[in-house]
Coordinates of C-alpha atoms and ligand atoms in Angstrom, one line a residue:
X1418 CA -7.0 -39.0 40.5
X1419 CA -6.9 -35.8 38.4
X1420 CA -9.8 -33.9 37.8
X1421 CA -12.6 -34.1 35.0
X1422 CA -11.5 -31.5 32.0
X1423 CA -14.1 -29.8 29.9
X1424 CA -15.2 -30.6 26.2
X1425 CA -14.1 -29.1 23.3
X1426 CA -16.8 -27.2 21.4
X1427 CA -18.3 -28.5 18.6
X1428 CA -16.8 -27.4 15.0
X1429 CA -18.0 -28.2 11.9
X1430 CA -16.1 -31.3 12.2
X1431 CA -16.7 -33.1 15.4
X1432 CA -13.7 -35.3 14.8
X1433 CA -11.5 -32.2 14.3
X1434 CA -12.6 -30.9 17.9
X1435 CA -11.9 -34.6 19.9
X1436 CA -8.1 -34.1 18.5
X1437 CA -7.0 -32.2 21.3
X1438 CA -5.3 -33.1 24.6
X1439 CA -6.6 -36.4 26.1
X1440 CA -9.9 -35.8 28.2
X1441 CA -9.8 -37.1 32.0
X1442 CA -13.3 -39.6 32.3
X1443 CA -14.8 -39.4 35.6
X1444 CA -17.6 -41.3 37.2
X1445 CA -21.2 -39.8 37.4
X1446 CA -22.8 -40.4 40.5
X1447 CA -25.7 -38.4 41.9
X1448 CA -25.7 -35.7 40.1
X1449 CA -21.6 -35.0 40.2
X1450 CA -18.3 -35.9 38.5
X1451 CA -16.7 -38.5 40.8
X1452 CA -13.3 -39.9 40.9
X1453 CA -12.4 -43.7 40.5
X1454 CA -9.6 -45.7 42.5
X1455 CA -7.4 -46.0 39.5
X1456 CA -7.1 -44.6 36.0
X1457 CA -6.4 -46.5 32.5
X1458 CA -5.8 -45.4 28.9
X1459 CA -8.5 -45.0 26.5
X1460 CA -6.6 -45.2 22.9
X1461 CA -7.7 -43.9 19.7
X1462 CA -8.7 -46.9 17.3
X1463 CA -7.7 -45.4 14.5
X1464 CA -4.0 -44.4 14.7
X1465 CA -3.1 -45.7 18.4
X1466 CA -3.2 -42.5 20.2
X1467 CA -4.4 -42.1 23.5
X1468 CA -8.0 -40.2 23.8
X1469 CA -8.7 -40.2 27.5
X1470 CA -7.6 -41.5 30.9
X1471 CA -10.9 -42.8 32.7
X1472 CA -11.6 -43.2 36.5
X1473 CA -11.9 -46.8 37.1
X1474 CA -15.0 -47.2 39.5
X1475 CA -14.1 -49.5 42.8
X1476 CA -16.4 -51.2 45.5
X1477 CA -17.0 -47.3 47.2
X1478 CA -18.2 -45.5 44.0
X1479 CA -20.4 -48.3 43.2
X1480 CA -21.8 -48.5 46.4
X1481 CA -22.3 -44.7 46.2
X1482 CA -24.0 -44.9 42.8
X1483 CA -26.7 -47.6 43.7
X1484 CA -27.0 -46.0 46.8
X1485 CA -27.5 -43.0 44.7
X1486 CA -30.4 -44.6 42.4
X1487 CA -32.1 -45.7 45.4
X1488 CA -32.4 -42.3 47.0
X1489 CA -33.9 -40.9 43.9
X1490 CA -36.4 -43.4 43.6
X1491 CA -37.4 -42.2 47.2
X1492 CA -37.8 -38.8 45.8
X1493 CA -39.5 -36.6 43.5
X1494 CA -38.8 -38.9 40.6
X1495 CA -40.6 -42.2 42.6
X1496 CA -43.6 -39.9 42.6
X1497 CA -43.6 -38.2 39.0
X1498 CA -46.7 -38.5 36.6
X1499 CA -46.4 -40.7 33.7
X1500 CA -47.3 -38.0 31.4
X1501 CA -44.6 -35.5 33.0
X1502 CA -42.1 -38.3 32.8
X1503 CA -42.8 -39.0 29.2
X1504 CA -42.0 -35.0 28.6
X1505 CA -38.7 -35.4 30.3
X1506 CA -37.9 -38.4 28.3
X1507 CA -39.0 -36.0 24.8
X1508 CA -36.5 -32.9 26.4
X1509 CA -33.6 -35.2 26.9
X1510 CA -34.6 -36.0 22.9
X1511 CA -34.2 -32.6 22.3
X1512 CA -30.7 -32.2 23.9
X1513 CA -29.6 -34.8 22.2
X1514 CA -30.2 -33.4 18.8
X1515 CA -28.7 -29.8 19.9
X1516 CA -25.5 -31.1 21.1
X1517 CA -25.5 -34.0 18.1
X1518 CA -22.1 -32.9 16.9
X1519 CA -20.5 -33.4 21.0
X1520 CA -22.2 -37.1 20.7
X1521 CA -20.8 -37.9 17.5
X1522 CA -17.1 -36.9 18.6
X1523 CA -17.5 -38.9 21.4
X1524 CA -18.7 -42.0 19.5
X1525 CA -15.9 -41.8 16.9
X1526 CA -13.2 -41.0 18.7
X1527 CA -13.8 -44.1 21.0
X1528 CA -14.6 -45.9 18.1
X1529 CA -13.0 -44.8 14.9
X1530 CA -16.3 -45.3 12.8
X1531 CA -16.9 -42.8 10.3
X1532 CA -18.6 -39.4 11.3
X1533 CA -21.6 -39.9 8.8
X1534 CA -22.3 -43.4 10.8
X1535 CA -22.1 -41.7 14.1
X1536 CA -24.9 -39.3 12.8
X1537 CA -27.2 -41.4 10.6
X1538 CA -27.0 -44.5 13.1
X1539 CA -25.9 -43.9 16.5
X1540 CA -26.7 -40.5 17.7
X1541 CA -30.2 -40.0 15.3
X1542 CA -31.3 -43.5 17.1
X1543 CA -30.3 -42.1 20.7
X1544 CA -33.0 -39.1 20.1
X1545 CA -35.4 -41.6 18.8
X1546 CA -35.0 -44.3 21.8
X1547 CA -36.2 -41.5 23.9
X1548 CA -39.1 -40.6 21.9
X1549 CA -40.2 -44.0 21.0
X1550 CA -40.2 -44.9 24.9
X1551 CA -42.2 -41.5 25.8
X1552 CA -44.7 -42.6 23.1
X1553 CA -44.8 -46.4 24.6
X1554 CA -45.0 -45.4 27.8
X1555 CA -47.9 -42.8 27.1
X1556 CA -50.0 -45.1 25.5
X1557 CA -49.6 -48.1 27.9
X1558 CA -52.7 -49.4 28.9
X1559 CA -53.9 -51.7 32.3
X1560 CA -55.2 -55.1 32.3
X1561 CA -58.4 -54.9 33.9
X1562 CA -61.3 -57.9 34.0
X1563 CA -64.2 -57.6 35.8
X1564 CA -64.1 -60.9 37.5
X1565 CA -67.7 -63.2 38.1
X1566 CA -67.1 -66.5 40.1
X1567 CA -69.1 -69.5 40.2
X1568 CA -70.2 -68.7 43.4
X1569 CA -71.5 -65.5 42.7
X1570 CA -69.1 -63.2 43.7
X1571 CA -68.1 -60.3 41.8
X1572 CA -64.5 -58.4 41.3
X1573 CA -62.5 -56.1 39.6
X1574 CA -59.3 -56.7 38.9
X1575 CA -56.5 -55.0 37.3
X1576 CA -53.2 -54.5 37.1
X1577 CA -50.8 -51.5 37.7
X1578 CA -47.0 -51.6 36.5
X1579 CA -44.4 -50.6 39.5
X1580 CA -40.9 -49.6 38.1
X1581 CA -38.2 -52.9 39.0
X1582 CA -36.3 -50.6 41.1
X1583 CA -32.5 -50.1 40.5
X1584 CA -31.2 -51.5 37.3
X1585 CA -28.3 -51.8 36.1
X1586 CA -27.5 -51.3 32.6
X1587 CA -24.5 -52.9 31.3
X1588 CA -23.7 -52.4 27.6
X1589 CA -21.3 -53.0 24.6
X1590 CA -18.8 -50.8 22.8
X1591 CA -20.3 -52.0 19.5
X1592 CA -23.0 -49.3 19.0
X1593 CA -22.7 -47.6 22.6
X1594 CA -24.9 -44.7 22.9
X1595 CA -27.5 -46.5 20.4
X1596 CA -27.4 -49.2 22.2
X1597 CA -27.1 -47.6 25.8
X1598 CA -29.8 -45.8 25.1
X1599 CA -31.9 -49.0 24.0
X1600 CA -32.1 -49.7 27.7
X1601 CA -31.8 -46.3 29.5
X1602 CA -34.7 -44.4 27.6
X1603 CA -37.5 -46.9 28.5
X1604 CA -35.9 -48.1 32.1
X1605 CA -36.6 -44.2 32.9
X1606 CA -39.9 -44.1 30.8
X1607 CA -41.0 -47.3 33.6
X1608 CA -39.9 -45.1 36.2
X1609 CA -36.4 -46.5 37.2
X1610 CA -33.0 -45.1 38.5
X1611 CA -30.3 -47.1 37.0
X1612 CA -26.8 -47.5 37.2
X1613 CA -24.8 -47.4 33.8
X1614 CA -21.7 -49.4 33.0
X1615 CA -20.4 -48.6 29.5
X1616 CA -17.9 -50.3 27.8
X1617 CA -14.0 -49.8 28.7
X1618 CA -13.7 -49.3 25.3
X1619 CA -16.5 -46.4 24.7
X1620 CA -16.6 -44.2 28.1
X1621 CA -17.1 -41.3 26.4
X1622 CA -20.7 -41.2 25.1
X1623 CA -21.9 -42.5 28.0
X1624 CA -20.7 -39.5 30.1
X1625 CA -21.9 -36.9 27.8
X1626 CA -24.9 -38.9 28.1
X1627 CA -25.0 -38.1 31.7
X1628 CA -24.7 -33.9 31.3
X1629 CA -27.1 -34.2 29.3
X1630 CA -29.7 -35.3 31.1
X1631 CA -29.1 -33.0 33.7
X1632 CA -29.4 -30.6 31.7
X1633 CA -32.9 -31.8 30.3
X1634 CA -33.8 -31.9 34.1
X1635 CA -33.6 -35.5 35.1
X1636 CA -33.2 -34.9 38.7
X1637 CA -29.5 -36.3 40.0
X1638 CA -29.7 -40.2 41.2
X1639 CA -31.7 -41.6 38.8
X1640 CA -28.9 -41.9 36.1
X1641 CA -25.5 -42.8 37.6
X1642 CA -22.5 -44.1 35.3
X1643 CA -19.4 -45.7 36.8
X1644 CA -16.6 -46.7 34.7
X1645 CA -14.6 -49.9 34.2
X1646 CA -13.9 -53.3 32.8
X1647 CA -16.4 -56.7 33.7
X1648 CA -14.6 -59.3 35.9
X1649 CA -13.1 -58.3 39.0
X1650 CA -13.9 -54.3 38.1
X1651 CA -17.0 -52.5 38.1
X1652 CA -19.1 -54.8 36.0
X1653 CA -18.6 -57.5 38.5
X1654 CA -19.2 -55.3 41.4
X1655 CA -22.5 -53.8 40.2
X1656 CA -24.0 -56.7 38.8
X1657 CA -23.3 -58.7 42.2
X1658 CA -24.5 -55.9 44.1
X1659 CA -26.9 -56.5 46.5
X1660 CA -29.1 -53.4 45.7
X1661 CA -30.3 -54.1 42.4
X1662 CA -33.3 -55.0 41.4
X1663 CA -32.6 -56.2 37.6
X1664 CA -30.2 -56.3 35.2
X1665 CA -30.8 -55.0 31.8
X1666 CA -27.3 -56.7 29.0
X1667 CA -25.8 -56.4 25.5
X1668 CA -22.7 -58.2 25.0
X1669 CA -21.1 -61.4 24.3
X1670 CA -23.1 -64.8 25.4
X1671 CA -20.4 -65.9 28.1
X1672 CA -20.5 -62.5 29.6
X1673 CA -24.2 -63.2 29.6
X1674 CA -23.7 -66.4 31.4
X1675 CA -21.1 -64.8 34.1
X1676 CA -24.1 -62.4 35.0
X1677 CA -26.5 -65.1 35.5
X1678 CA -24.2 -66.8 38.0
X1679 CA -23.3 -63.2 39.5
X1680 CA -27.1 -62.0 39.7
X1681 CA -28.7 -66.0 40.6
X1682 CA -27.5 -66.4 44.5
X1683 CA -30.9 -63.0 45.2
X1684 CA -32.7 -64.0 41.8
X1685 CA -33.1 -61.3 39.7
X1686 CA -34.4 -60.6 36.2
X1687 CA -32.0 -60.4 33.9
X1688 CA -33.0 -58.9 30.3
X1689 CA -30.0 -60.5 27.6
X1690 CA -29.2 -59.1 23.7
X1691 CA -25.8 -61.5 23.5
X1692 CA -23.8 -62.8 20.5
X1693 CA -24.9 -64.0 17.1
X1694 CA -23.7 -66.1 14.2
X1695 CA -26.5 -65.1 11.8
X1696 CA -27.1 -66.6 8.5
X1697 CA -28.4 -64.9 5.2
X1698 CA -30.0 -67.7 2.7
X1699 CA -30.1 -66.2 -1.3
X1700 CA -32.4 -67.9 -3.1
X1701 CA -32.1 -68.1 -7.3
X1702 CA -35.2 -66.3 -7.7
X1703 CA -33.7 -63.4 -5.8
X1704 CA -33.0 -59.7 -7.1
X1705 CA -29.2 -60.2 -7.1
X1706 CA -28.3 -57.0 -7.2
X1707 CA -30.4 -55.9 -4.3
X1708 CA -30.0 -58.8 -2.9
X1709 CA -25.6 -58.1 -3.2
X1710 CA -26.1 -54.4 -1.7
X1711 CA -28.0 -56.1 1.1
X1712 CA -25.3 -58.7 1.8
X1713 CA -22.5 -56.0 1.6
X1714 CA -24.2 -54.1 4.5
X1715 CA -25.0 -56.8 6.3
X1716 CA -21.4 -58.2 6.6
X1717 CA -19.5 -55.0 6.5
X1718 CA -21.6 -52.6 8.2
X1719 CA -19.7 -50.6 11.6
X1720 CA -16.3 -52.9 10.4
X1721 CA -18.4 -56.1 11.1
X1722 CA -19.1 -55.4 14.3
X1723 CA -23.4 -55.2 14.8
X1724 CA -24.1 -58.4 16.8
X1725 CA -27.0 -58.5 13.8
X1726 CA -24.2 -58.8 11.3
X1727 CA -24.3 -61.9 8.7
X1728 CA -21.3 -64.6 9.6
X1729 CA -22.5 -67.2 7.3
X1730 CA -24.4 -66.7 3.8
X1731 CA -25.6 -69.7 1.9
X1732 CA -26.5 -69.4 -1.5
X1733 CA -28.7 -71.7 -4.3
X1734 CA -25.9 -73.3 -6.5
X1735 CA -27.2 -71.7 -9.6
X1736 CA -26.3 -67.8 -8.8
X1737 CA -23.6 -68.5 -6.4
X1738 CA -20.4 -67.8 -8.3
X1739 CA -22.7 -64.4 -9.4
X1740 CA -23.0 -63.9 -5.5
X1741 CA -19.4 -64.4 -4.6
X1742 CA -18.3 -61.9 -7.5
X1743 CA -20.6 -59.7 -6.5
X1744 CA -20.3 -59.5 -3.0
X1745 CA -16.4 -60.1 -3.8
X1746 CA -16.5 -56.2 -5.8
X1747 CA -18.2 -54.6 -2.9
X1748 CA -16.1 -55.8 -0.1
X1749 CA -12.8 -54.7 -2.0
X1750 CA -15.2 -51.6 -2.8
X1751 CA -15.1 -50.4 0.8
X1752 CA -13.1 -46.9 1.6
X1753 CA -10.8 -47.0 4.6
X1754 CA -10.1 -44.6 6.2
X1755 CA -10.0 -41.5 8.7
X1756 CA -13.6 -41.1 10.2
X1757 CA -13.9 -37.1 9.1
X1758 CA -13.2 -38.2 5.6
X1759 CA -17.2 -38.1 3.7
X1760 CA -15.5 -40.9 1.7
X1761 CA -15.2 -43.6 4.1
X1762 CA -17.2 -46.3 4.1
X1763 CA -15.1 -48.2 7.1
X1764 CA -13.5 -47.9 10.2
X1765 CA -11.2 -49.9 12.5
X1766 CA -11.6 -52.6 14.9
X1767 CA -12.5 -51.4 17.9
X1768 CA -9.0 -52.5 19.7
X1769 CA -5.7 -54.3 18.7
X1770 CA -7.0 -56.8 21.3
X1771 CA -10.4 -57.0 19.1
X1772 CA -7.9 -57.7 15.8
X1773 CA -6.1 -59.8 17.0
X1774 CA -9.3 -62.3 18.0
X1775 CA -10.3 -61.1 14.5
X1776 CA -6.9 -62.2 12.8
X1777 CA -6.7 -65.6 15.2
X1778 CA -10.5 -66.6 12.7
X1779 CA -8.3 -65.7 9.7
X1780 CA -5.6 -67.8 10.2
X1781 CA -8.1 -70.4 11.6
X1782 CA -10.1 -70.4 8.5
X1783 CA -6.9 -70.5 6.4
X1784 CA -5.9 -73.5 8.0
X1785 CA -9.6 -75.4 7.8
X1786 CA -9.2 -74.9 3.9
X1787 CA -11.2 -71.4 3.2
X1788 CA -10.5 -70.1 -0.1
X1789 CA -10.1 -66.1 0.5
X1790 CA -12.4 -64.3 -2.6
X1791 CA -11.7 -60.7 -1.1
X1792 CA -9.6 -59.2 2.3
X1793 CA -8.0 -61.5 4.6
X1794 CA -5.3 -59.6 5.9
X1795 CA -4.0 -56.3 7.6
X1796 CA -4.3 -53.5 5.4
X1797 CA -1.4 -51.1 4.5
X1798 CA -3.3 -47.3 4.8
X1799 CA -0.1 -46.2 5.4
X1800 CA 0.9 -42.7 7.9
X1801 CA -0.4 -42.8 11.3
X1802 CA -3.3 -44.9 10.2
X1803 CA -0.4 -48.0 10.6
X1804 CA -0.8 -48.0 14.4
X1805 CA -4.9 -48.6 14.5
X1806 CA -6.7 -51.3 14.4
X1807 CA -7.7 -51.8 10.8
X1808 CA -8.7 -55.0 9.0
X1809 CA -9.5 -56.1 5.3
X1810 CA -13.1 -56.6 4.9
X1811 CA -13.3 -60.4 4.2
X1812 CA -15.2 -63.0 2.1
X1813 CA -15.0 -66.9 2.1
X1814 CA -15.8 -69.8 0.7
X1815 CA -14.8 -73.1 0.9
X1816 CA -16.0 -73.9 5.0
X1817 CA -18.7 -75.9 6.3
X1818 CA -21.2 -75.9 9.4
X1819 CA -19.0 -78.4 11.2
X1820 CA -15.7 -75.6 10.7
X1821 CA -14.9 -73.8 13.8
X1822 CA -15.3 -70.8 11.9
X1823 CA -18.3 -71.2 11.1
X1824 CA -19.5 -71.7 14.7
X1825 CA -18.2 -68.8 16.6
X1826 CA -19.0 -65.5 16.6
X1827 CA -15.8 -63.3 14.4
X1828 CA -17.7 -59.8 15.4
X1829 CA -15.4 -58.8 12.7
X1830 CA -16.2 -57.7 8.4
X1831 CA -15.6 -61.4 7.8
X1832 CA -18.1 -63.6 6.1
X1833 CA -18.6 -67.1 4.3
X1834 CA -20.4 -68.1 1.4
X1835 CA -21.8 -71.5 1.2
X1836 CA -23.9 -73.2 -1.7
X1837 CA -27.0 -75.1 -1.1
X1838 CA -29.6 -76.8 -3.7
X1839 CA -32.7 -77.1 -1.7
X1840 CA -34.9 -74.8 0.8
X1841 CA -35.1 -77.2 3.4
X1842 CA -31.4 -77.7 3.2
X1843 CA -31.1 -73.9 3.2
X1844 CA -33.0 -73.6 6.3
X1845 CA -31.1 -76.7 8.1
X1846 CA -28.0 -75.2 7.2
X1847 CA -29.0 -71.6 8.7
X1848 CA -30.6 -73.2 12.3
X1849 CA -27.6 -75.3 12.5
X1850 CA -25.9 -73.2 15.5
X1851 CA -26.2 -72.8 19.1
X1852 CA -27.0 -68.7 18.7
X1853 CA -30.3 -67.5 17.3
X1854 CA -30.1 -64.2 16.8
X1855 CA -31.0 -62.6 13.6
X1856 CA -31.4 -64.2 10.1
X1857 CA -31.9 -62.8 6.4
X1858 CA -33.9 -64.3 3.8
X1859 CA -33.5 -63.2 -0.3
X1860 CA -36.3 -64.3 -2.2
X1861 CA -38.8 -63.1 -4.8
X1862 CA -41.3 -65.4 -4.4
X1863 CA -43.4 -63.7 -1.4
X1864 CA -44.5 -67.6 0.4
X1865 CA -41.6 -68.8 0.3
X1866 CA -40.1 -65.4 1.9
X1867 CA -42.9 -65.7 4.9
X1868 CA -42.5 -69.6 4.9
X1869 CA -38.5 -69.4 5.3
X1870 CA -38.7 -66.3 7.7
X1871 CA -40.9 -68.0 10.0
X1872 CA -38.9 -71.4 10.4
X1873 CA -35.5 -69.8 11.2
X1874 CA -34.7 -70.3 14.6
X1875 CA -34.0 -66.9 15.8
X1876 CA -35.8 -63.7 17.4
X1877 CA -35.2 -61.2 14.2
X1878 CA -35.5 -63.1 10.6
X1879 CA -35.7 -60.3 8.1
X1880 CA -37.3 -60.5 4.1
X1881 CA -35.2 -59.1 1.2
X1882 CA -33.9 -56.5 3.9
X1883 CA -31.7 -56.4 6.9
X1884 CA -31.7 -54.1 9.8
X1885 CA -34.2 -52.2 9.1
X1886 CA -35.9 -51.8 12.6
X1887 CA -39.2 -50.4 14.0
X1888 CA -38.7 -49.5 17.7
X1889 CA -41.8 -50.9 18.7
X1890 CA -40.9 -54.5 17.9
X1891 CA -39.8 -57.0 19.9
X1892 CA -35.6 -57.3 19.9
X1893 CA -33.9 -60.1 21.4
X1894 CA -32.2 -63.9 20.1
X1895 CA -32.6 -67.6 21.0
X1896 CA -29.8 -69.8 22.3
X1897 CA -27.2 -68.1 23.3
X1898 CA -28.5 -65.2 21.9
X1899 CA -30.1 -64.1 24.8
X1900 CA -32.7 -64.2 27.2
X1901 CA -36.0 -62.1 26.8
X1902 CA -37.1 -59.1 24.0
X1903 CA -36.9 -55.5 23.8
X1904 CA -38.5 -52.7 22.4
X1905 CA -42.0 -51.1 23.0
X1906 CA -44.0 -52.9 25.1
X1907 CA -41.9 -55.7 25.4
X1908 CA -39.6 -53.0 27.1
X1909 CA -42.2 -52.1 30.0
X1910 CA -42.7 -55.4 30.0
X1911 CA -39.2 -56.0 31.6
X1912 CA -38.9 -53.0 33.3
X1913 CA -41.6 -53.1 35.1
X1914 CA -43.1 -55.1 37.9
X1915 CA -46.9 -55.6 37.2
X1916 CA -49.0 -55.7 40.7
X1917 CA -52.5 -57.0 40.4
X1918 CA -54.9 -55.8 42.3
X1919 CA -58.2 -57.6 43.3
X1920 CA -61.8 -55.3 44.8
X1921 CA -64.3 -57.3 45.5
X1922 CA -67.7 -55.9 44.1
Ligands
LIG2819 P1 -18.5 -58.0 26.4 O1 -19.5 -59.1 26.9 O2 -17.1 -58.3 26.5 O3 -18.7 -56.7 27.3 C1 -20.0 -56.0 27.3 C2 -20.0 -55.2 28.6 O4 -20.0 -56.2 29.7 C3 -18.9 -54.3 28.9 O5 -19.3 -53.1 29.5 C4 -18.0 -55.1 29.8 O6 -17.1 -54.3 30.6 C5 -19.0 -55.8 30.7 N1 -18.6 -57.0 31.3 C6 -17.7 -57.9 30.8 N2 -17.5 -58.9 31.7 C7 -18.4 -58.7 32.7 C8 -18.7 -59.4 34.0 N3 -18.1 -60.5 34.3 N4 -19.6 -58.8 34.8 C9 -20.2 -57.7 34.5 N5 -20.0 -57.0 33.3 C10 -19.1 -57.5 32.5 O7 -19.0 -57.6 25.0 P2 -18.3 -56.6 24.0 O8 -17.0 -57.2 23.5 O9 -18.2 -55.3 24.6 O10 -19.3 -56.5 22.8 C11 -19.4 -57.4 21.7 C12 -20.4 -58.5 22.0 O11 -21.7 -57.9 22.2 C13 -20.6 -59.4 20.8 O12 -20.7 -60.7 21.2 C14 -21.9 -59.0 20.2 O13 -22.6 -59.9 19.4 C15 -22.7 -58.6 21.4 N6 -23.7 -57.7 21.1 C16 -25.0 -58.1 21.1 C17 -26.1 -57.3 20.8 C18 -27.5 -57.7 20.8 O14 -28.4 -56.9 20.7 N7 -27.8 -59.0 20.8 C19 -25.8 -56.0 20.4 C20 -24.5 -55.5 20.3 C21 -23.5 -56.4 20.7

C-alpha cells in the first residue's frame, strides 16, 4: 500500500484546502500510521471526484489494534487519576478547537454538507463531547450504604466503577466526528482503550481525530482506528473479536441486529443508537410559523440524514393545508449547492448508493398514491455538481401508516404530512411503528404538550422544539431504535463496570 500523505494547511476556506490531490487513509494503531491489506476509493459527494484512497484494515491490523488497546490499558493509562484523565479529556477539547478548520475539511469533503454545518454542528459538538465527559466524569459519585442486618451485623458497602475494557466503537457517516466523539470522549473519560471503526464513507475525520489526540497527550494504544466496510471487512472482524469487552453502535437497526449475533456467542454489552421513523404531531393551537421553521429543520436538516429527523408529520385537519403550504415554501426554499458557498442551506446524499435507496422510496411512494407538494426528483445544479449525489428536498401527502413508506426509514430530506382530528388519534398514529426513536410535539397549550410528550413511545419526545440537546441527558430509542441510553451518567453507566465492595464493620 502506498504511504500516508500529509494535510493541507488550513486556509480561510477549509473546503478550498481538501481540493487538492487525493489523500492516502491509513490505519492508526498504537500510536502509528499503519497500512491496510487493500485500498478503495473515497469519492467526493458532491461532484463525484475521488477524495482519498483508504487502507482497508484485515484480520492482522485488527488483531494488532485490539492488541494495541489492551497493552495500554496495562500501562500508564490503566493507572491514571480520574482528575488527570478528566484534564486530558479538556486538552484534546482544546486541539480540537485550534485545528477546527482541518476537522471541518475533513467532515465536508467526505460528506458534502455545508462548511457552516460542519462548524456550528459537528466539529463545535466534538470539543463539547470532550468537555461534557471530563465534567461527568469529575463529578461522579460512589454508591455507598452502610449496611445493618437483622442479625446484628454491620457493613459498609460501596461501589467503585472499573472501565469495560476494550471497546469497540463503531459509528455512522451521518454526523461522524459528532457522533464518534459521542462514544469516544466518555469511553476514555471511564478509562477505556477502544478501537474505532468509522464509516467507509467518512474515514477522514476520524483519523485526524487520531493526531490529534496524540498530540493532546493521550498516550498511543488507547485510541486505535482501522478502516473499512461492516460484513466480511473490518466491522465484522472487530466486533467478533475475541478481545473486546463491549461494543459501543450508531447505525442502521439491522446492522444493530448483525452485531448482536456477532458479539452474543462471549456475551457482551452492547450499547445501540440505530434507525428511526420519527413522527412530529402539530396541533391547531400551535404557533404555525414556529412551528413551520421547526418542521423544515427537522425534515431537511444535514440533507435528511440525522437518524432524529421527522419521516412522518401529522397534522389537526383545521391548519393542515396552512402546514403543507408552509412547509411546502421552505422545502423549495432550500439553497443547493457547493459546501464553501455561505449560501447553502443543503448538501448531497452521502453516496449515489445512498440516492439511489433514497430515489427507490420516491418512486415507491409515487406508486402507493403520494401526492408530491414540493421535490421529488433529481435536481439539475448543473457543472460538475451533475455527478454528486444531490436530491430534491421532498414533502408528501396523500400516504397512510399501513404504506411502506411510511414504515421504513428514507434517511433522506423526504417527509409526509398526514391529517388527524383527535389527540389520541394523533398519538396512535405517531406510536404506530416498530422504531421509537425520537418524536416532536407542537402545541400551545402546556398539558397537553407534557401529556403528549410523555405517551409517545420513544427515548427523545421533544416540545415545540426539536434537537435541541443537553449532553447530560439520556440518548437512545425503543424498538428497533436501539438498545440502552447515552449521555452523562447514563454514559459511565455503560462504560463502566461497577464492582461492589462489601467490609464488614
Ligand atoms: P450502517 O449500519 O450501514 O453502518 C454504520 C457502521 O457500521 C459503519 O461503520 C459500517 O461500516 C458498520 N457496519 C456495517 N455492517 C456491519 C457489520 N455487519 N458488523 C460491524 N460493523 C458493520 O449505517 P449508516 O448507513 O452508516 O448510517 C445510517 C443509519 O444510522 C441510519 O439508520 C440512521 O438512523 C442511523 N443513525 C442512528 C443514530 C442514533 O443515534 N440513533 C444516529 C445516526 C445515525
Amino acid at each position: 500500500m502506498p504511504t500516508q500523505t500529509t494535510r493541507s494547511p488550513a486556509t480561510t476556506s477549509p473546503v478550498a484546502a481538501q481540493a487538492v490531490a487525493p489523500q492516502r487513509l491509513r490505519n492508526f494503531i498504537a500510536g502509528e500510521p499503519v497500512d491496510g491489506v487493500r485500498g478503495f476509493d473515497k469519492t467526493n459527494p458532491v461532484d463525484g471526484s475521488l477524495l482519498a484512497v483508504v487502507h482497508e484494515a484485515g484480520a492482522e491490523q485488527v488483531d494488532r489494534a485490539v492488541a494495541a488497546a489492551r497493552a495500554a490499558l496495562e500501562g500508564p493509562w490503566g493507572r491514571m487519576s480520574v482528575a488527570d484523565r478528566a484534564r486530558l479529556l479538556r486538552r484534546v477539547a482544546d486541539v480540537i478547537d485550534r485545528r477546527a478548520e482541518e476537522l471541518i475539511a475533513a467532515e465536508v469533503g467526505d460528506t458534502g454538507k455545508p462548511e457552516t454545518l460542519a462548524r456550528d454542528l459537528d466539529v463545535a459538538r466534538a470539543s463539547a463531547n470532550f468537555r461534557a465527559a471530563a465534567d461527568t466524569v469529575s463529578a461522579a459519585g460512589l454508591d455507598s450504604y452502610l449496611t445493618e442486618m437483622p442479625d446484628g451485623r454491620r457493613a459498609l458497602n460501596y461501589a467503585v466503577r472499573k472501565p469495560l475494557g476494550v471497546v469497540a466503537v463503531i459509528v455512522p457517516w451521518n454526523l461522524p466526528l459528532l457522533l464518534l466523539t459521542w462514544k469516544l470522549a466518555p469511553a476514555l473519560a471511564a478509562g477505556n482503550a477502544v478501537v474505532v471503526k468509522p464509516s467507509e464513507e467518512t474515514p477522514s475525520s476520524a483519523t485526524l481525530l487520531a493526531e490529534i489526540l496524540v498530540e493532546a497527550g493521550v498516550p498511543a494504544g488507547v485510541v486505535n482506528v482501522v478502516h473499512g466496510f461492516g460484513a466480511d471487512s473490518a466491522g465484522e472482524l472487530l466486533t467478533s473479536h475475541p478481545g473486546i469487552d463491549g461494543v459501543t453502535f450508531t447505525g442502521e437497526s439491522s446492522t444493530g441486529s448483525a452485531i448482536m449475533r456477532a458479539v452474543a456467542p462471549r456475551v457482551r454489552p452492547v450499547s445501540f443508537e440505530l434507525g428511526g421513523k420519527n413522527a412530529a404531531v402539530v396541533f391547531a393551537d400551535a404557533d404555525l410559523d414556529a412551528a413551520v421553521a421547526g418542521l423544515a429543520r427537522s425534515s431537511y436538516l444535514n440533507t435528511g440524514q440525522v437518524c432524529l429527523c421527522t419521516e412522518r408529520i401529522y397534522v389537526e385537519r383545521a391548519i393542515f393545508d396552512d402546514v403543507a403550504a408552509g412547509l411546502a415554501e421552505q422545502a423549495r426554499r432550500l439553497r443547493l449547492g457547493r459546501p464553501e458557498d455561505p449560501a447553502t442551506t443543503t448538501g448531497p446524499l452521502i453516496s449515489q448508493a445512498h440516492r439511489d435507496k433514497v430515489l427507490a422510496h420516491l418512486a415507491l411512494a409515487q406508486e402507493e398514491g403520494a401526492t408530491v407538494l414540493a421535490g421529488g426528483g433529481i435536481p439539475a445544479l448543473g457543472g460538475e455538481l451533475d455527478a454528486g449525489s444531490w436530491i430534491e428536498p421532498t414533502l408528501w401527502t396523500g400516504l397512510e401508516n399501513s404504506h411502506r413508506t411510511m414504515r421504513e426509514e428514507i434517511f433522506g430530506p423526504v417527509t409526509s404530512l398526514v391529517p388527524f382530528d383527535t389527540e389520541e388519534e394523533a398519538i396512535a398514529l405517531a406510536n404506530d411503528t416498530e422504531y421509537g426513536l425520537a418524536a416532536v410535539t407542537w402545541t400551545s397549550d402546556l398539558a397537553r404538550g407534557h401529556r403528549v410528550a410523555q405517551r409517545m413511545r420513544v427515548g427523545m419526545s421533544w416540545v415545540n422544539t426539536w434537537y435541541l440537546r443537553d449532553l447530560r441527558s439520556p440518548f437512545g430509542g425503543v424498538g428497533l431504535s436501539g438498545v440502552g441510553r447515552e449521555g452523562g451518567r447514563h454514559s459511565l453507566d455503560f462504560y463502566t463496570e461497577p464492582t461492589n465492595v462489601c467490609v464488614q464493620l
